[in-house]
mmCIF file of C-alpha atoms in Angstrom:
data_model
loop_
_atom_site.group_PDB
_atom_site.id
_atom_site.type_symbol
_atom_site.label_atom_id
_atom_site.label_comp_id
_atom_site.label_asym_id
_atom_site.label_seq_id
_atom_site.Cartn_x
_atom_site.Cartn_y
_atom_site.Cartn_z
ATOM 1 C CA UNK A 1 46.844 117.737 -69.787
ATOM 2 C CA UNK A 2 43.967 115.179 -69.512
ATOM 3 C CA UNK A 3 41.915 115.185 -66.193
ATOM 4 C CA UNK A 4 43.040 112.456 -63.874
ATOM 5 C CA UNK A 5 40.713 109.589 -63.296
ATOM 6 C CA UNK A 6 39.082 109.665 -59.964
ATOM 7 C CA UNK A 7 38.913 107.012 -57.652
ATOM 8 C CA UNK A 8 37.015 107.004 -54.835
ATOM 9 C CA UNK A 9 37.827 105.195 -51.687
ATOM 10 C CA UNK A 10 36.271 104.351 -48.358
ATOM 11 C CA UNK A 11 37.931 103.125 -45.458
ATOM 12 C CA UNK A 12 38.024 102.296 -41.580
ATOM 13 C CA UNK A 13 41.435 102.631 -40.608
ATOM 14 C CA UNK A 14 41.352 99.450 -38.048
ATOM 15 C CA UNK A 15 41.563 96.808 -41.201
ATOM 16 C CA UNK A 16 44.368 95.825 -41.878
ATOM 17 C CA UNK A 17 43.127 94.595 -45.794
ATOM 18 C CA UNK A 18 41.505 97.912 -46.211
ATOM 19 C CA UNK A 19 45.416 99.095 -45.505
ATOM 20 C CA UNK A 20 46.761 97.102 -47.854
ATOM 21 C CA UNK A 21 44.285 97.827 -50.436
ATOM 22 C CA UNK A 22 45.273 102.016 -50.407
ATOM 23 C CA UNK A 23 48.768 101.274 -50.130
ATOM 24 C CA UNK A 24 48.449 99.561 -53.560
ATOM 25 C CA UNK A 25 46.377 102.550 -54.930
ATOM 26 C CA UNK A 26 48.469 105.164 -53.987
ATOM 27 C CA UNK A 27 50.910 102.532 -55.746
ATOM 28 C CA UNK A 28 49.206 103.378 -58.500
ATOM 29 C CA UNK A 29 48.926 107.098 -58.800
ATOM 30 C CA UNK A 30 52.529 106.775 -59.475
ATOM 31 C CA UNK A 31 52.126 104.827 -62.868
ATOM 32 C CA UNK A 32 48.890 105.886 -63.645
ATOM 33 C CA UNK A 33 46.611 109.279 -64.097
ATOM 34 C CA UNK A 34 44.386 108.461 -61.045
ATOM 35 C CA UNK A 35 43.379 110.841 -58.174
ATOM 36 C CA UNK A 36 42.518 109.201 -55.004
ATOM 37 C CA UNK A 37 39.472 110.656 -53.040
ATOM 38 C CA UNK A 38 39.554 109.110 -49.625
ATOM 39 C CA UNK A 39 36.067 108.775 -47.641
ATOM 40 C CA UNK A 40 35.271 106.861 -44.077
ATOM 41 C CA UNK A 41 32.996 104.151 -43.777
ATOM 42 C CA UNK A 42 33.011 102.288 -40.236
ATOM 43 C CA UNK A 43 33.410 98.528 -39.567
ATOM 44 C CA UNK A 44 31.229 99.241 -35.821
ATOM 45 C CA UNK A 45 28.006 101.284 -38.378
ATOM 46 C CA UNK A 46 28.509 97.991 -40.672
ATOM 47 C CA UNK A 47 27.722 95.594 -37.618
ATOM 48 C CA UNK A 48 26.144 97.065 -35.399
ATOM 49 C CA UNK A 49 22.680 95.509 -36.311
ATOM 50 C CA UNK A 50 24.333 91.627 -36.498
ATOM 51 C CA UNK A 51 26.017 92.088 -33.143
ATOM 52 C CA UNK A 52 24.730 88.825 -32.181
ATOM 53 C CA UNK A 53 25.783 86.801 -35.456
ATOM 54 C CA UNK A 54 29.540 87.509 -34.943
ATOM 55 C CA UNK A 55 32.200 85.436 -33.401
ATOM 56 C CA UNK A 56 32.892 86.766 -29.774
ATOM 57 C CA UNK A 57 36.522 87.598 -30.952
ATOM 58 C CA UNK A 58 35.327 89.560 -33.769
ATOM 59 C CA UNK A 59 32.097 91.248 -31.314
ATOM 60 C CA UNK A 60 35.212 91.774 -28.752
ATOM 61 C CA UNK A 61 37.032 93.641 -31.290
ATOM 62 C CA UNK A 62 34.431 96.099 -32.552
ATOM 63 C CA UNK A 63 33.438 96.624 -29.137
ATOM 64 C CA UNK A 64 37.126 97.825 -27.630
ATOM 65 C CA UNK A 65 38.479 99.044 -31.049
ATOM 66 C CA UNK A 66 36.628 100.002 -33.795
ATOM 67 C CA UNK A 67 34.801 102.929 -32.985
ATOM 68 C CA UNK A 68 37.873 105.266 -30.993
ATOM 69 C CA UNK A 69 39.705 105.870 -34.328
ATOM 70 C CA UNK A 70 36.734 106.309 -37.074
ATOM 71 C CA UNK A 71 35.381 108.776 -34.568
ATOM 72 C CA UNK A 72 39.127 110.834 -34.804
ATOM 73 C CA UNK A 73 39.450 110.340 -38.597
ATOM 74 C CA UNK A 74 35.766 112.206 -38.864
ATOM 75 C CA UNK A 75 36.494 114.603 -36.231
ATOM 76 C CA UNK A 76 39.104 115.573 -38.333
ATOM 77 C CA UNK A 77 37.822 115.576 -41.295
ATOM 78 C CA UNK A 78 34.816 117.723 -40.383
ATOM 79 C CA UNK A 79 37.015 120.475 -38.440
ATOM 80 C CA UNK A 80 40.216 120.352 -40.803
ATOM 81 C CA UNK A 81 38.714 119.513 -43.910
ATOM 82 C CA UNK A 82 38.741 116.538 -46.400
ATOM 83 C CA UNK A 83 42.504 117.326 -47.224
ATOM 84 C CA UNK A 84 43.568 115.722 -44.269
ATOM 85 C CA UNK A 85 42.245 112.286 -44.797
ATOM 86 C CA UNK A 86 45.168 110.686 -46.981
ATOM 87 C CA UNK A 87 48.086 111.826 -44.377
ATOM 88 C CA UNK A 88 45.955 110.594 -41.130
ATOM 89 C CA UNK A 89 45.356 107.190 -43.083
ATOM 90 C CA UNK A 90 48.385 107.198 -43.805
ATOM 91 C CA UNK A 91 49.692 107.671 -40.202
ATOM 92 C CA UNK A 92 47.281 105.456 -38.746
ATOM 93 C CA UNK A 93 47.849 102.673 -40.935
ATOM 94 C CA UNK A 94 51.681 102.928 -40.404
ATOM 95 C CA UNK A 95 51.434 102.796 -36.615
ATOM 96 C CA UNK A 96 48.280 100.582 -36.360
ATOM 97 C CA UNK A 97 49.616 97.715 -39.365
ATOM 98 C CA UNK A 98 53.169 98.518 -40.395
ATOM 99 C CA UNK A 99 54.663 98.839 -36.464
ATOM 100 C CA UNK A 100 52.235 96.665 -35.235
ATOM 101 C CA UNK A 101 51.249 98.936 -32.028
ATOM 102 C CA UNK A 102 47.774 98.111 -32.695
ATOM 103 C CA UNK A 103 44.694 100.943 -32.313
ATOM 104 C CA UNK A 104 45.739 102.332 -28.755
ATOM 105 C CA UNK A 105 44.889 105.658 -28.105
ATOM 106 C CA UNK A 106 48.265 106.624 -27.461
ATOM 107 C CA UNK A 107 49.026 104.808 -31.600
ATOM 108 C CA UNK A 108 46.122 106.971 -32.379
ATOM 109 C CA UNK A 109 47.818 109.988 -30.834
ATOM 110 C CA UNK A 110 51.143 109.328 -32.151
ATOM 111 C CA UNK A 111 49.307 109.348 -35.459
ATOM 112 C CA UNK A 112 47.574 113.323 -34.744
ATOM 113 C CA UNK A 113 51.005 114.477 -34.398
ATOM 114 C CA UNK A 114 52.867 113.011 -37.408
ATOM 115 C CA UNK A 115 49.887 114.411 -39.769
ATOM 116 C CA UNK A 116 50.387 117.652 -38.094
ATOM 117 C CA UNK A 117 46.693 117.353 -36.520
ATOM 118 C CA UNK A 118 46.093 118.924 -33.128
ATOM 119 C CA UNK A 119 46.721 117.081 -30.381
ATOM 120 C CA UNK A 120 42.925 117.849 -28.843
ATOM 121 C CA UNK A 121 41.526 115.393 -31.628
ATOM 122 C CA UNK A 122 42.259 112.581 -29.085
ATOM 123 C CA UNK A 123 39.105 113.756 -27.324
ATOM 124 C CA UNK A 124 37.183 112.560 -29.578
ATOM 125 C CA UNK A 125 37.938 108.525 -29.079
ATOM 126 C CA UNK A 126 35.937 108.225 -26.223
ATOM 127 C CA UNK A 127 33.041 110.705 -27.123
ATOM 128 C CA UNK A 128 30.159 108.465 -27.122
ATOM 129 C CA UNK A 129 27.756 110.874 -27.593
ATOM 130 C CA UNK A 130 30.256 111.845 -30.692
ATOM 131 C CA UNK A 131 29.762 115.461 -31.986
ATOM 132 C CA UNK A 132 29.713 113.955 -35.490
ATOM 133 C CA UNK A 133 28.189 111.024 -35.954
ATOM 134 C CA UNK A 134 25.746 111.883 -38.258
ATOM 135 C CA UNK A 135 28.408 113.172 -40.448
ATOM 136 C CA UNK A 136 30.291 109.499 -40.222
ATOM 137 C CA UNK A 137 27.028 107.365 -40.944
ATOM 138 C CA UNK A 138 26.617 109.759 -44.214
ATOM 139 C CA UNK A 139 29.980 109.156 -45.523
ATOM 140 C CA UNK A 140 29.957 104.987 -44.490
ATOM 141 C CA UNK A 141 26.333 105.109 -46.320
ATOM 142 C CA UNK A 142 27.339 106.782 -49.387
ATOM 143 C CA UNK A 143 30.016 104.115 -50.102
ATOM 144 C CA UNK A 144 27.358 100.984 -48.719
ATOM 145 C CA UNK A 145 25.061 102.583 -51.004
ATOM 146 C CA UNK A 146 26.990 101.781 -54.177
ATOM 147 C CA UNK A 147 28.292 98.602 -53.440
ATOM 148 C CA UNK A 148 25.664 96.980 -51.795
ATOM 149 C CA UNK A 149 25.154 94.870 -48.690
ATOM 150 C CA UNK A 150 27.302 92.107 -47.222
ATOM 151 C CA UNK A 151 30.427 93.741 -47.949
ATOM 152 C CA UNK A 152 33.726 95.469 -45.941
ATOM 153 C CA UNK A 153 36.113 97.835 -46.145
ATOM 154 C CA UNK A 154 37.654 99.347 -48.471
ATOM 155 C CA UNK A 155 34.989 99.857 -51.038
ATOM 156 C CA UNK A 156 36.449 101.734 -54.255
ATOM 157 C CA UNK A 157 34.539 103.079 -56.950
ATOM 158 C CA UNK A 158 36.063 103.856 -60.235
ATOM 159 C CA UNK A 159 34.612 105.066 -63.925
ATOM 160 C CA UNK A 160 32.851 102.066 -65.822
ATOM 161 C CA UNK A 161 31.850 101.868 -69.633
ATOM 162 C CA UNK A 162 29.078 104.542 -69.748
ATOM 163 C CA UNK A 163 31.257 107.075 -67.687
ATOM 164 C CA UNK A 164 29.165 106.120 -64.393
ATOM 165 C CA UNK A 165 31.123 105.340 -60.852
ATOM 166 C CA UNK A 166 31.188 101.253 -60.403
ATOM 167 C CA UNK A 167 31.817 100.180 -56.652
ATOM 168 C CA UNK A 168 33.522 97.000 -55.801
ATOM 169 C CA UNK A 169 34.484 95.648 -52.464
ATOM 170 C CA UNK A 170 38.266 95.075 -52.624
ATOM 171 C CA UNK A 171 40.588 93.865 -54.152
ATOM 172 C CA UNK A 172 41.771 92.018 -51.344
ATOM 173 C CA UNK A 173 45.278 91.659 -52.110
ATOM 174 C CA UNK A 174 48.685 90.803 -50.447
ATOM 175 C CA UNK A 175 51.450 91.892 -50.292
ATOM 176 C CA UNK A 176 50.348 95.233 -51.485
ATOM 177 C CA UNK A 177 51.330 95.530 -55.552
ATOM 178 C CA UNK A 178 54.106 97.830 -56.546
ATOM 179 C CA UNK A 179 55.195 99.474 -59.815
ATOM 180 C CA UNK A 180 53.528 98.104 -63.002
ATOM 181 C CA UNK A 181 52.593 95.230 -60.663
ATOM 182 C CA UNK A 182 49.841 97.652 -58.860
ATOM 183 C CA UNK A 183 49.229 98.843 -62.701
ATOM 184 C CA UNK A 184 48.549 95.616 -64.271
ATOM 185 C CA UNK A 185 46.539 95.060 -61.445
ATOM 186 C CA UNK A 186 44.183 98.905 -61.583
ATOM 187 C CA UNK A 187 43.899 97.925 -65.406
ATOM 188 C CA UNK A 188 42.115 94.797 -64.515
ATOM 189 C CA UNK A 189 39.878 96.757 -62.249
ATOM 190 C CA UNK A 190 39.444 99.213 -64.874
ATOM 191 C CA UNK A 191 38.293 96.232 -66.773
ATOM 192 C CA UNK A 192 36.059 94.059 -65.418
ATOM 193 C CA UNK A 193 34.040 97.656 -64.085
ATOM 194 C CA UNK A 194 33.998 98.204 -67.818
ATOM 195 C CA UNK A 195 31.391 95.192 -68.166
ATOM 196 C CA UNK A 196 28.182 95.768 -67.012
ATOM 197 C CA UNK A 197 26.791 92.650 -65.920
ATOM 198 C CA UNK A 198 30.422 91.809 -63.767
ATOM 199 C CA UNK A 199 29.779 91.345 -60.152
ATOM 200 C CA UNK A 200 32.453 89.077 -58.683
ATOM 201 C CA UNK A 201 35.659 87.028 -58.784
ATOM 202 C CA UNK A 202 36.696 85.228 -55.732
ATOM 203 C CA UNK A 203 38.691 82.636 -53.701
ATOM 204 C CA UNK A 204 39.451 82.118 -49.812
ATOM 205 C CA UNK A 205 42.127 83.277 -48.774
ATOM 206 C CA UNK A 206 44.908 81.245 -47.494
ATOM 207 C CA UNK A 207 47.393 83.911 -46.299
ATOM 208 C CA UNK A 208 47.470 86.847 -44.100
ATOM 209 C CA UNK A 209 48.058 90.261 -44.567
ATOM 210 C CA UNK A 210 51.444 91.004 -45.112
ATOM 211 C CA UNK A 211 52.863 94.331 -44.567
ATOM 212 C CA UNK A 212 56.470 93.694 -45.451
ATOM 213 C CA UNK A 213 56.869 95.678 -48.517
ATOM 214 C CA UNK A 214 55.718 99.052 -46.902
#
C-alpha cells in the first residue's frame, strides 16, 4: 500500500472558517490517500502584539473568548497525547459552530465529555498563569513559521514539487466541499503548492460561513 500523504493542519478552535476548512479535509481523507495531522495555533498569540490596531468588537472577542478553549485543547494535548486533537476539534467545532452555543465554558465542557476527555480539563480555561503555555506558543509558531506573517487560522501545509511541506493560509471556503467536490478542490491545492513561485489567489468574501451541510 502506498504511504498516505500527510497534511498538516493548525487550528484555533474559536474560528468558525478554520472549522469549515477541516471539515472539508477530513472530506477529503475519504476520497483521497491523505492523513490529517492536527496542530494548535492561537488567534489571542497571533494578536496579542496589535491589540491596539483591532476593531473593539474583534479586541472584545479575543479578550472574553479566545484564550479559555486553546488553553483546554493544549492541556489536552500535552497530558493525553496528540491522538486526541481530531475528536476534541471535532467536538468543539460541533458545539461552538454547528449548534451555535458559542465558546462557553459549559460548550467547552460539553465538548471534554463527548471526546471522552476528563472532566478536570475545564480547569484549565481560566488558568492564566497556564501550565502550558510554552508548549501552545511552540505549536502556533511552528505553523506561523511556514506560512509567514499576516495570516489566520487554519494554516495547512501539504507536499510541494521537490517533496518539501508548502504552507498556505486557507482555503477559505463555504459551505464546506463534499465528495469529489472537496477532491477537486485538495487537487487544486495539491497544485498550485506544486509551483514554486505561487503565493496567492484571492477575492473578498461576500458570504458567511455556512455550516448547513455538517
Amino acid at each position: 500500500m502506498s504511504e498516505k500523504t500527510p497534511v498538516d493542519f493548525w487550528f484555533d478552535p474559536l474560528c468558525p472558517w478554520a472549522w469549515m476548512t477541516s471539515r472539508w479535509v477530513l472530506e477529503v481523507e475519504k476520497v483521497r490517500d491523505i492523513e490529517v495531522r492536527w496542530h494548535i495555533m492561537s488567534l489571542a498569540v497571533l494578536n496579542e502584539d496589535k491589540v491596539d490596531e483591532l476593531p473593539e468588537q474583534y479586541r472584545e472577542m479575543l479578550a472574553t473568548h479566545a484564550w479559555k478553549p486553546v488553553r483546554v485543547v493544549t492541556a489536552a494535548w500535552q497530558k493525553h497525547g496528540a491522538d486526541v486533537l481530531g475528536p476534541l476539534y471535532t467536538a468543539l467545532g460541533t458545539r461552538f459552530h454547528n449548534n451555535g452555543e458559542g465558546p462557553t465554558i459549559e460548550a467547552i465542557a460539553g465538548a471534554l465529555a463527548d471526546a471522552g476527555l476528563p472532566a478536570d480539563l475545564i480547569d484549565y480555561a481560566d488558568q492564566e498563569d497556564f501550565e502550558f503555555d510554552a508548549e501552545l506558543r511552540a505549536s502556533h509558531k511552528e505553523g506561523i513559521d511556514k506560512v509567514g506573517q499576516e495570516v489566520g487560522t487554519p494554516v495547512i501545509a501539504v507536499p510541494g514539487a521537490d517533496g518539501e511541506q508548502i504552507a498556505f493560509f486557507g482555503p477559505v471556503v463555504t459551505p464546506a466541499p463534499k465528495g469529489e467536490d472537496a477532491a477537486r478542490l485538495w487537487d487544486g491545492t495539491l497544485a498550485v503548492a506544486s509551483v514554486p513561485g505561487f503565493y496567492e489567489i484571492k477575492r473578498t468574501r461576500t458570504k458567511g460561513p455556512d455550516f448547513s451541510n455538517l
